[in-house]
XYZ file of C-alpha atoms in Angstrom:
647
model
C -29.787 39.462 85.653
C -29.543 37.006 82.828
C -26.063 34.859 81.751
C -25.827 35.818 78.401
C -24.267 32.887 76.797
C -26.055 31.361 73.824
C -25.088 28.538 71.257
C -25.484 28.738 67.868
C -25.830 25.816 65.371
C -26.818 27.106 62.013
C -23.873 27.272 59.713
C -25.135 29.647 57.099
C -22.116 30.413 55.392
C -18.452 28.834 54.555
C -15.217 30.482 53.488
C -13.979 27.030 51.355
C -14.949 27.963 48.039
C -13.389 31.408 48.441
C -10.221 30.319 49.809
C -9.979 27.914 47.195
C -9.778 30.672 44.668
C -7.619 32.682 46.465
C -7.988 35.875 48.948
C -11.809 37.252 48.271
C -13.398 39.606 50.260
C -15.225 37.831 53.120
C -18.763 38.556 54.241
C -18.422 37.325 57.890
C -21.721 37.944 58.436
C -25.053 40.124 57.755
C -27.445 38.736 60.170
C -30.091 38.234 57.368
C -31.036 34.605 58.417
C -32.158 36.159 62.349
C -28.869 34.432 63.308
C -25.218 34.814 64.463
C -23.894 32.176 61.499
C -19.658 33.043 62.072
C -19.459 30.946 64.977
C -20.889 28.204 67.174
C -21.045 30.302 70.298
C -20.967 33.830 71.229
C -19.410 34.780 74.434
C -20.642 37.784 76.049
C -18.031 38.540 78.301
C -18.713 39.886 81.165
C -21.516 37.532 80.954
C -24.158 39.945 82.929
C -23.449 43.273 81.126
C -25.052 43.055 77.603
C -28.371 41.738 76.296
C -28.039 40.777 72.891
C -30.291 39.760 70.079
C -30.732 39.809 66.287
C -33.622 42.642 65.591
C -35.402 44.411 63.021
C -33.083 47.402 61.355
C -34.247 49.901 62.903
C -33.093 52.887 61.059
C -33.183 52.003 57.192
C -30.712 53.982 55.277
C -28.687 54.384 52.122
C -25.627 53.201 54.356
C -27.437 50.479 55.372
C -30.847 49.411 53.887
C -30.593 45.779 54.977
C -33.744 43.981 57.168
C -31.683 42.295 60.452
C -29.065 43.791 62.213
C -27.309 42.715 65.484
C -28.211 44.836 68.720
C -26.191 45.462 71.746
C -28.023 46.754 75.328
C -26.554 47.435 78.230
C -28.586 45.869 81.480
C -28.104 48.672 84.026
C -25.131 50.910 85.541
C -24.092 48.873 88.275
C -20.156 49.889 89.360
C -19.792 46.049 87.963
C -20.017 47.428 84.475
C -17.090 47.963 82.484
C -16.441 49.602 79.207
C -14.958 47.061 77.266
C -18.071 44.726 77.870
C -18.787 42.795 74.657
C -17.950 39.244 73.503
C -15.329 37.179 71.926
C -16.217 34.231 69.544
C -13.778 31.447 67.849
C -14.733 31.997 63.746
C -15.927 28.502 62.257
C -13.214 29.459 59.548
C -10.070 30.906 60.346
C -9.701 34.292 58.600
C -6.039 34.116 56.675
C -3.343 36.171 56.802
C -3.014 38.658 53.895
C -6.383 40.543 54.207
C -6.366 44.441 54.641
C -9.247 45.684 56.583
C -12.335 44.823 58.296
C -15.338 47.404 57.813
C -18.412 47.125 59.692
C -21.436 48.833 59.823
C -22.180 50.449 63.055
C -25.067 52.450 64.158
C -25.438 54.424 67.865
C -28.418 55.745 69.645
C -26.211 58.095 72.131
C -23.553 60.507 71.256
C -20.604 58.672 73.055
C -20.593 55.177 72.195
C -17.906 53.864 70.065
C -16.145 50.094 68.472
C -13.266 48.587 68.920
C -12.359 45.007 67.819
C -9.834 42.687 69.125
C -8.108 39.957 66.673
C -6.396 36.867 68.020
C -4.086 34.822 65.733
C -0.448 35.033 64.979
C -0.925 38.583 66.599
C -3.322 39.338 69.368
C -4.455 43.155 69.423
C -7.032 45.553 70.050
C -7.928 47.812 67.046
C -9.779 51.289 67.204
C -11.126 52.135 63.629
C -9.349 54.409 61.576
C -11.840 57.131 62.044
C -14.236 57.334 64.896
C -18.140 56.906 65.282
C -19.268 60.545 64.440
C -23.321 60.014 63.983
C -25.747 59.373 66.605
C -28.998 57.472 65.045
C -27.622 57.082 61.426
C -25.762 54.208 59.980
C -21.668 54.504 59.264
C -19.449 52.192 58.310
C -16.042 51.774 60.605
C -12.847 50.430 58.741
C -10.367 48.633 61.024
C -6.545 48.804 59.536
C -5.239 44.928 59.638
C -2.331 45.910 57.524
C -1.196 48.878 59.944
C -2.043 46.765 62.880
C -0.076 44.234 61.630
C -2.520 41.751 62.206
C -1.832 38.477 60.452
C -4.835 35.525 60.331
C -8.056 35.884 63.074
C -8.939 32.391 64.974
C -10.613 34.569 67.432
C -13.015 37.270 67.080
C -14.009 40.400 69.804
C -16.306 43.487 69.478
C -16.644 46.277 72.278
C -19.722 47.753 71.080
C -19.854 50.598 73.735
C -16.739 51.450 74.027
C -16.586 54.435 76.515
C -16.496 55.900 79.507
C -18.154 56.886 81.829
C -21.033 54.284 80.987
C -24.268 55.108 79.497
C -26.726 52.685 81.227
C -29.157 53.438 78.567
C -26.751 52.425 75.437
C -27.982 50.448 72.444
C -25.724 50.081 69.296
C -26.368 47.961 66.318
C -23.682 45.950 64.096
C -24.040 44.698 60.607
C -22.604 43.718 57.586
C -18.864 42.776 59.183
C -16.528 42.251 56.141
C -13.158 41.113 55.750
C -11.724 43.066 52.868
C -8.320 42.193 50.615
C -7.557 45.749 48.788
C -5.594 44.489 45.518
C -5.174 48.282 44.468
C -2.844 48.428 47.533
C 1.122 48.408 46.493
C 3.003 46.176 48.827
C 5.864 48.502 50.242
C 8.715 47.016 49.510
C 10.464 44.580 52.106
C 12.754 46.636 54.479
C 16.693 46.085 54.257
C 17.368 46.371 58.053
C 15.005 46.294 61.188
C 16.149 47.553 64.391
C 15.473 45.339 67.477
C 17.548 47.640 70.080
C 19.403 51.087 69.582
C 18.208 52.681 72.663
C 16.302 52.601 76.089
C 13.780 55.179 76.759
C 15.275 55.238 80.138
C 18.797 55.311 80.984
C 18.039 53.082 83.876
C 16.545 50.315 82.811
C 14.990 49.233 79.413
C 11.651 48.257 79.709
C 11.217 46.130 76.616
C 12.976 43.685 79.071
C 12.258 40.530 81.269
C 15.068 38.523 83.252
C 14.959 35.926 86.026
C 17.535 34.046 87.992
C 17.689 31.202 90.289
C 20.244 31.010 93.240
C 23.271 30.527 93.107
C 23.456 32.030 89.942
C 23.376 35.988 89.980
C 22.005 38.625 87.724
C 21.780 41.979 87.631
C 18.503 43.384 87.117
C 16.129 46.703 87.753
C 12.689 47.340 88.993
C 10.857 49.758 86.463
C 9.274 51.461 89.866
C 12.600 52.630 91.090
C 16.335 51.749 91.699
C 17.063 48.910 94.613
C 13.707 47.871 94.751
C 13.303 43.695 95.034
C 11.839 41.715 92.606
C 12.944 43.791 89.407
C 13.150 41.816 86.401
C 14.504 44.488 83.850
C 17.673 45.071 82.231
C 20.153 47.376 83.659
C 20.950 50.519 80.960
C 24.331 52.506 80.759
C 25.289 55.795 79.541
C 28.797 54.913 79.168
C 29.880 52.953 77.358
C 27.717 53.198 74.449
C 28.446 52.133 70.602
C 25.982 55.041 69.592
C 23.380 57.052 70.594
C 22.456 57.662 74.147
C 22.418 54.470 76.077
C 23.419 50.452 76.061
C 22.221 47.769 77.680
C 23.995 46.059 80.715
C 24.576 41.981 81.044
C 26.053 41.460 84.202
C 25.844 38.108 85.473
C 27.428 35.359 87.448
C 26.942 31.564 86.369
C 27.115 28.963 89.075
C 26.596 25.346 89.229
C 22.875 24.459 90.068
C 21.692 27.677 89.258
C 20.399 29.779 86.353
C 19.755 32.985 84.196
C 17.949 34.548 81.446
C 17.364 38.027 80.206
C 15.122 39.051 77.202
C 15.847 41.924 74.857
C 12.497 43.063 72.830
C 11.980 46.243 70.643
C 10.148 48.948 71.746
C 6.415 48.752 71.900
C 7.113 44.976 72.534
C 7.079 44.597 68.293
C 7.032 41.385 66.423
C 9.119 41.356 63.485
C 9.075 39.611 59.916
C 12.566 38.252 59.516
C 11.410 35.846 56.436
C 13.899 38.348 54.120
C 16.331 38.968 56.788
C 19.869 37.112 56.789
C 21.599 38.427 59.685
C 21.520 39.548 63.293
C 24.434 41.955 63.748
C 25.096 43.459 67.455
C 27.798 45.164 69.294
C 29.313 43.656 72.613
C 31.895 45.261 74.783
C 33.625 44.085 78.295
C 35.457 46.291 80.967
C 38.170 43.242 81.202
C 39.369 40.751 79.290
C 36.617 38.163 78.308
C 37.199 34.597 77.335
C 34.931 34.009 74.770
C 33.903 30.864 75.980
C 32.395 32.452 79.320
C 29.688 34.133 76.540
C 25.913 32.878 77.428
C 23.771 30.888 75.171
C 21.051 32.837 72.690
C 17.909 31.653 71.203
C 15.138 33.623 69.505
C 11.216 33.625 70.929
C 8.194 34.208 68.838
C 4.826 35.906 69.529
C 3.536 32.356 68.492
C 4.003 28.947 67.100
C 4.241 25.731 68.432
C 7.617 25.508 69.331
C 7.865 29.411 70.171
C 11.220 29.440 70.685
C 14.093 28.315 68.445
C 17.101 26.062 69.175
C 19.774 27.252 71.559
C 23.122 28.615 70.192
C 26.542 29.479 71.482
C 27.426 33.227 71.039
C 31.331 32.388 71.503
C 30.732 30.708 67.913
C 30.311 34.148 66.167
C 33.176 36.050 68.274
C 36.435 35.369 66.605
C 38.741 35.682 69.652
C 38.503 36.394 73.283
C 37.339 39.962 74.023
C 39.982 42.463 74.588
C 38.915 44.813 77.214
C 37.332 48.364 76.755
C 36.600 47.507 73.031
C 33.447 47.171 71.246
C 33.702 43.940 69.201
C 30.612 43.209 66.513
C 28.559 39.713 66.724
C 27.291 38.685 63.146
C 24.701 35.740 63.786
C 23.349 33.945 60.681
C 19.592 33.442 60.977
C 20.022 30.444 59.008
C 22.047 28.748 62.050
C 19.070 30.108 64.144
C 16.560 27.903 62.178
C 18.635 25.330 61.775
C 18.840 24.742 65.224
C 15.360 23.284 65.832
C 13.907 22.836 62.233
C 10.607 22.351 63.986
C 10.742 26.241 64.446
C 8.334 27.972 61.690
C 7.583 31.463 63.336
C 9.840 33.699 61.353
C 7.710 36.340 60.879
C 6.439 36.751 64.297
C 10.255 37.232 65.975
C 9.519 38.796 69.196
C 12.819 39.193 71.055
C 16.287 37.677 71.990
C 17.254 35.696 74.686
C 20.572 35.292 76.340
C 20.708 32.765 79.344
C 23.314 30.961 81.254
C 26.554 28.830 79.763
C 29.628 28.218 81.584
C 29.328 27.741 85.099
C 32.562 29.425 85.659
C 31.373 30.973 89.111
C 32.764 34.327 88.070
C 31.070 37.732 87.897
C 31.205 39.134 84.141
C 29.761 42.324 82.548
C 29.173 42.311 79.027
C 27.380 45.929 77.394
C 25.219 45.565 74.496
C 24.277 47.834 71.938
C 22.987 48.506 68.122
C 20.620 45.589 67.527
C 19.579 45.403 63.779
C 18.464 42.491 61.557
C 19.672 42.943 58.008
C 18.756 41.643 54.384
C 21.190 39.750 52.610
C 23.016 42.450 50.937
C 22.582 41.822 47.120
C 24.130 44.139 44.510
C 20.946 46.642 43.264
C 20.565 45.496 39.594
C 20.035 48.645 37.692
C 20.362 47.996 34.462
C 20.442 44.748 32.055
C 21.707 44.682 28.553
C 19.191 43.040 26.256
C 21.505 43.804 22.804
C 24.441 45.923 22.050
C 26.161 44.198 19.130
C 25.611 41.232 17.025
C 28.393 38.281 16.518
C 28.100 38.781 12.883
C 28.190 42.027 10.946
C 25.693 41.001 8.431
C 22.903 39.406 10.444
C 21.729 38.998 13.834
C 21.670 35.041 14.498
C 18.989 35.782 17.289
C 16.221 37.254 15.815
C 13.550 35.825 13.639
C 11.165 37.516 11.375
C 8.645 36.920 8.472
C 6.326 38.479 5.605
C 3.290 38.658 3.485
C 2.984 40.015 0.200
C 2.347 42.662 -0.738
C 4.334 44.006 2.613
C 8.185 43.512 2.275
C 10.723 42.839 4.764
C 14.237 42.867 4.117
C 15.991 39.555 5.829
C 19.375 37.501 5.696
C 19.986 34.242 5.624
C 22.071 33.008 8.161
C 23.787 30.389 5.408
C 24.933 32.965 3.388
C 23.718 36.485 1.557
C 21.215 36.490 -1.284
C 20.371 32.996 -0.145
C 15.977 32.699 -0.406
C 13.799 31.968 2.773
C 16.154 34.013 4.979
C 14.504 34.803 8.456
C 17.309 37.098 10.384
C 17.639 40.440 10.646
C 20.404 42.647 8.781
C 23.113 44.200 10.658
C 24.912 47.329 10.007
C 28.550 48.868 10.773
C 27.082 52.039 9.911
C 25.134 54.088 11.740
C 25.634 52.909 15.481
C 25.065 54.400 18.229
C 27.578 52.519 19.882
C 29.919 49.474 19.928
C 30.451 47.263 16.140
C 27.031 47.293 14.787
C 23.391 48.091 14.946
C 20.309 46.379 13.805
C 18.651 47.440 10.444
C 14.805 46.850 9.795
C 13.779 47.975 6.427
C 10.368 47.233 5.399
C 7.169 48.227 3.854
C 3.489 47.787 4.967
C 0.861 47.168 2.474
C -3.004 46.622 2.485
C -3.770 42.969 2.970
C 0.258 42.169 3.544
C 1.991 41.596 7.030
C 5.412 41.368 8.740
C 7.215 40.553 12.003
C 10.530 40.743 13.184
C 11.366 39.442 16.596
C 14.800 40.335 18.350
C 16.467 38.376 21.021
C 19.587 38.035 23.103
C 22.633 36.619 22.182
C 22.498 33.141 23.348
C 18.606 33.237 23.407
C 18.860 34.194 27.308
C 15.724 35.049 29.158
C 15.432 37.824 31.114
C 14.093 38.166 34.957
C 12.140 41.991 34.345
C 10.156 41.753 37.629
C 12.476 44.679 39.254
C 12.671 46.386 35.944
C 10.769 49.605 35.133
C 11.746 50.990 31.498
C 13.163 49.407 27.951
C 15.280 51.673 26.502
C 16.978 51.277 22.936
C 17.919 54.042 20.255
C 16.186 54.457 16.487
C 17.799 55.763 13.326
C 15.881 56.900 10.287
C 18.545 58.110 7.322
C 15.596 60.329 6.249
C 12.877 62.106 7.550
C 10.078 59.988 9.005
C 6.607 60.686 10.614
C 6.430 58.585 13.765
C 3.009 57.214 12.891
C 4.809 54.927 10.212
C 6.907 53.425 13.332
C 5.260 49.579 13.967
C 3.983 48.024 16.718
C 5.932 46.122 19.168
C 5.240 43.674 22.189
C 6.856 41.228 24.248
C 7.728 37.493 23.890
C 8.220 35.494 26.985
C 9.657 31.645 26.799
C 6.880 30.293 28.559
C 3.162 31.423 30.148
C -0.130 31.253 28.707
C -0.436 33.633 27.206
C 3.454 34.150 26.422
C 2.933 37.731 24.749
C 2.215 40.664 25.831
C -0.549 43.180 24.711
C 0.400 45.096 21.489
C 1.412 48.572 21.593
C 2.434 51.465 19.344
C 6.043 52.725 19.026
C 4.813 56.018 17.963
C 3.590 56.593 21.761
C 6.977 56.415 23.115
C 8.741 58.997 21.005
C 8.232 62.758 21.323
C 8.065 63.603 17.605
C 8.697 62.989 13.853
C 12.357 61.351 13.276
C 14.737 63.688 11.978
C 16.898 62.340 9.304
C 20.207 61.299 10.390
C 19.495 61.315 14.218
C 19.522 58.830 17.021
C 16.479 59.209 18.964
C 16.482 57.831 22.424
C 13.114 55.583 23.026
C 11.912 54.736 26.737
C 9.085 52.511 27.242
C 7.105 51.585 30.308
C 7.379 47.975 30.938
C 4.213 48.963 33.253
C 2.420 49.812 30.218
C 3.678 47.027 28.454
C 2.126 44.392 31.665
C -1.263 46.943 31.322
C -1.528 46.107 27.760
C -2.812 42.620 28.512
C -3.081 41.791 32.182
C -3.695 37.935 31.285
C 0.150 37.959 30.513
C 2.336 37.157 34.016
C 5.639 35.605 32.671
C 7.335 38.820 33.317
C 10.572 36.681 34.795
C 11.334 34.803 31.708
C 10.573 37.591 29.086
C 12.833 36.109 25.600
C 12.582 39.025 22.948
C 10.679 41.874 21.746
C 8.630 41.860 18.232
C 8.179 44.868 15.940
C 5.114 44.036 13.491
C 3.188 45.893 10.804
C 1.640 48.918 11.683
C 0.437 51.785 9.206
C 0.085 50.299 5.605
C 1.110 53.577 4.135
C 2.952 51.350 1.270
C 6.274 53.096 1.760
C 9.356 51.710 2.393
C 10.891 52.446 5.490
C 14.614 51.862 6.998
C 15.198 52.331 11.053
C 18.219 51.469 12.253
C 18.038 50.158 15.872
C 20.872 49.634 18.821
C 21.511 49.378 22.557
C 18.313 47.805 24.213
C 18.719 48.144 27.804
C 16.233 47.183 30.507
C 16.615 49.491 33.406
C 15.191 49.413 37.083
C 14.193 53.338 37.228
C 11.669 55.577 34.927
C 13.490 58.024 34.260
C 12.898 59.801 30.401
C 9.566 57.956 29.706
C 7.862 59.934 27.431
C 4.161 59.851 26.345
C 3.433 57.205 28.448
C 0.349 55.282 27.330
C -1.934 52.853 29.625
C -4.940 50.792 29.012
C -7.339 52.913 31.033
C -9.969 51.803 32.983
C -11.284 54.935 33.924
C -10.316 58.830 32.487
C -8.223 61.436 34.228
C -6.393 64.439 33.817
C -4.707 67.296 36.024
C -5.526 71.032 35.851
C -4.598 73.775 38.193
C -4.342 71.489 41.354
C -7.138 69.115 40.296
C -7.060 65.873 39.224
C -10.352 65.573 37.177
C -11.879 62.123 36.874
C -14.783 61.874 34.776
C -18.368 60.540 36.373
C -16.873 59.719 39.636
C -17.260 60.109 43.170
C -15.732 58.417 45.830
C -11.732 57.524 47.136
C -8.831 58.293 45.274
C -5.314 57.228 46.014
C -2.355 58.669 44.019
C 0.887 56.712 43.766
C 4.397 57.758 42.105
C 5.888 55.188 39.668
C 7.703 53.831 42.536
C 4.676 52.575 44.184
C 4.922 55.076 46.764
C 1.391 56.795 48.036
C 1.490 60.629 47.288
C -2.248 61.591 48.213
C -5.255 60.088 49.177
C -8.878 61.308 50.009
C -12.011 61.764 48.503
C -13.321 62.905 45.039
C -16.330 64.451 44.796
C -18.232 65.011 41.445
C -15.350 63.999 39.287
C -12.743 66.430 41.524
C -10.016 65.677 43.427
C -7.945 68.395 44.947
C -3.932 67.650 45.591
C -0.897 69.618 44.681
C 1.285 67.549 42.511
C 4.875 67.934 40.954
C 6.279 67.219 37.423
C 6.265 63.835 36.750
C 4.046 60.549 35.979
C 1.462 59.204 38.226
C -1.059 56.516 38.775
C -4.116 57.695 39.804
C -6.217 54.510 41.434
C -9.822 54.699 42.076
C -12.971 51.747 43.163
C -13.720 52.047 39.228
C -10.312 51.206 38.299
C -6.756 52.595 37.533
C -5.207 55.294 35.023
C -2.109 57.147 34.573
C -1.723 61.270 34.237
C 1.532 62.796 33.426
C 2.651 66.304 34.005
C 5.066 68.200 32.299
């Protein structure tokens, strides 16, 4: 037997340049140097189970035409061999939080081998590929989903190249092109508003995701997972009555004595860790079968899955109860998480909370019983912003002070001067009291677009207020022409922000958001998708300080047009969008249960306008089969994105 621990000294690849520019895909290793370069030391584990070497690629094909690959062979079939044999290695450069998946090229020579990986960092977890290996003596790409498995950073990386039982002593596997992928096309899910730590136990006798200990003379009632009455149990008991909701509740029964101690931890089913960075409160319910002075209640603190320290400071549960407990009455407890974080400012692992600990407080030498139920973390309740008024009325019935306009002959634009009517060099938009959609007045845009000339007019809000549009979906307003008007005569438009480089969005045609030519003396609703506005120039990022909307010359038809405009509102839903446009990178349309994508084969994902994924799968020869309802969808491919509308 050979002891396979070898030291590697050649550092051929660093990530510093990549990380300085943000998250980019990382090629951890392609082995083309003939060495393993992502670590200083590969620890084969167990050390006498695998023969490891960088070798010539035994099967060059389209999936993997490279020259060098990493070979893993089993030594023999001794009973000591284990299916998880492989390696662990401390990475030269830690993989930071934020990456979405790991892709590995994998080749097996027998039909049973499978590849499993293990990531160790803030979260430590073994991961199977999204789809198991299915080919023999052919390369295939194995995909490991970091996001789904809640993996954050990676400090130590492990692989089990022949993860299978019973073990095949002739197994040979090959690994190549280990890539860490950041997928820009993924839409982050919305932050949750609630997270459930405990609502029900899977067993009515004990809660498996708990742990407890005691030191005499203090006492604590504990259960053993193997059966009732067994010694050395460490689980919290569970009862079916009383309960606040659901099937059962936790039972905390203790006696705190001088010189003794006890503690009990409540975690989530699956020992899941919680990211509480957006949470505000821990809410749960407590119940005593007899009157209980709140001073007898235990201390509490949180524990994280990692961090130094990995425990918060300790607080008194009594401080979160208004009065002594009344017998046989459920009492709501609301703990501000800011208090928990402030209890020890050196604690920073708010995104890895594993559970809550209760422990001995007042040594009153009296046995107490407390039932606990419905532990829920809640985000701060902020009223949802569904709409923001941009303009409804001007403070003056002659001009709108928060406007600006300019013109160059031979084009014309009717303008007003703020000091008085008829003065030259005015730059304000006129206001009329008839027609109006609602309120006291409306804006008047009267222009003639001529070849060689230009005009533009900006509308801002009263007070020149800036608007944070990061949560808004649509700009909605109304337009009115006193005569029939071809929609092609409508102006271009764009948004302007208070700051940013650029501070203006790309330009779009207002005509693309109107279904038909305008009928005389009729108010027409316009709904502009802000997603289209942002896509018009992807370098524009100042969505949170938008100041106004510009209209400018479009069709040089040399005809005077008049357009009244009223009730500009930003809304958080996309309802009512008509004829949306997008700056497409690909071209697609929907027909008879198929999305047709010109000259494309590859993965396709389809999202609705709320960012929810509604379909995913491969497209072959430009066809992706999917049944969609009426609506507007974003089609995401490896070559870019586009939008389709189903009427």
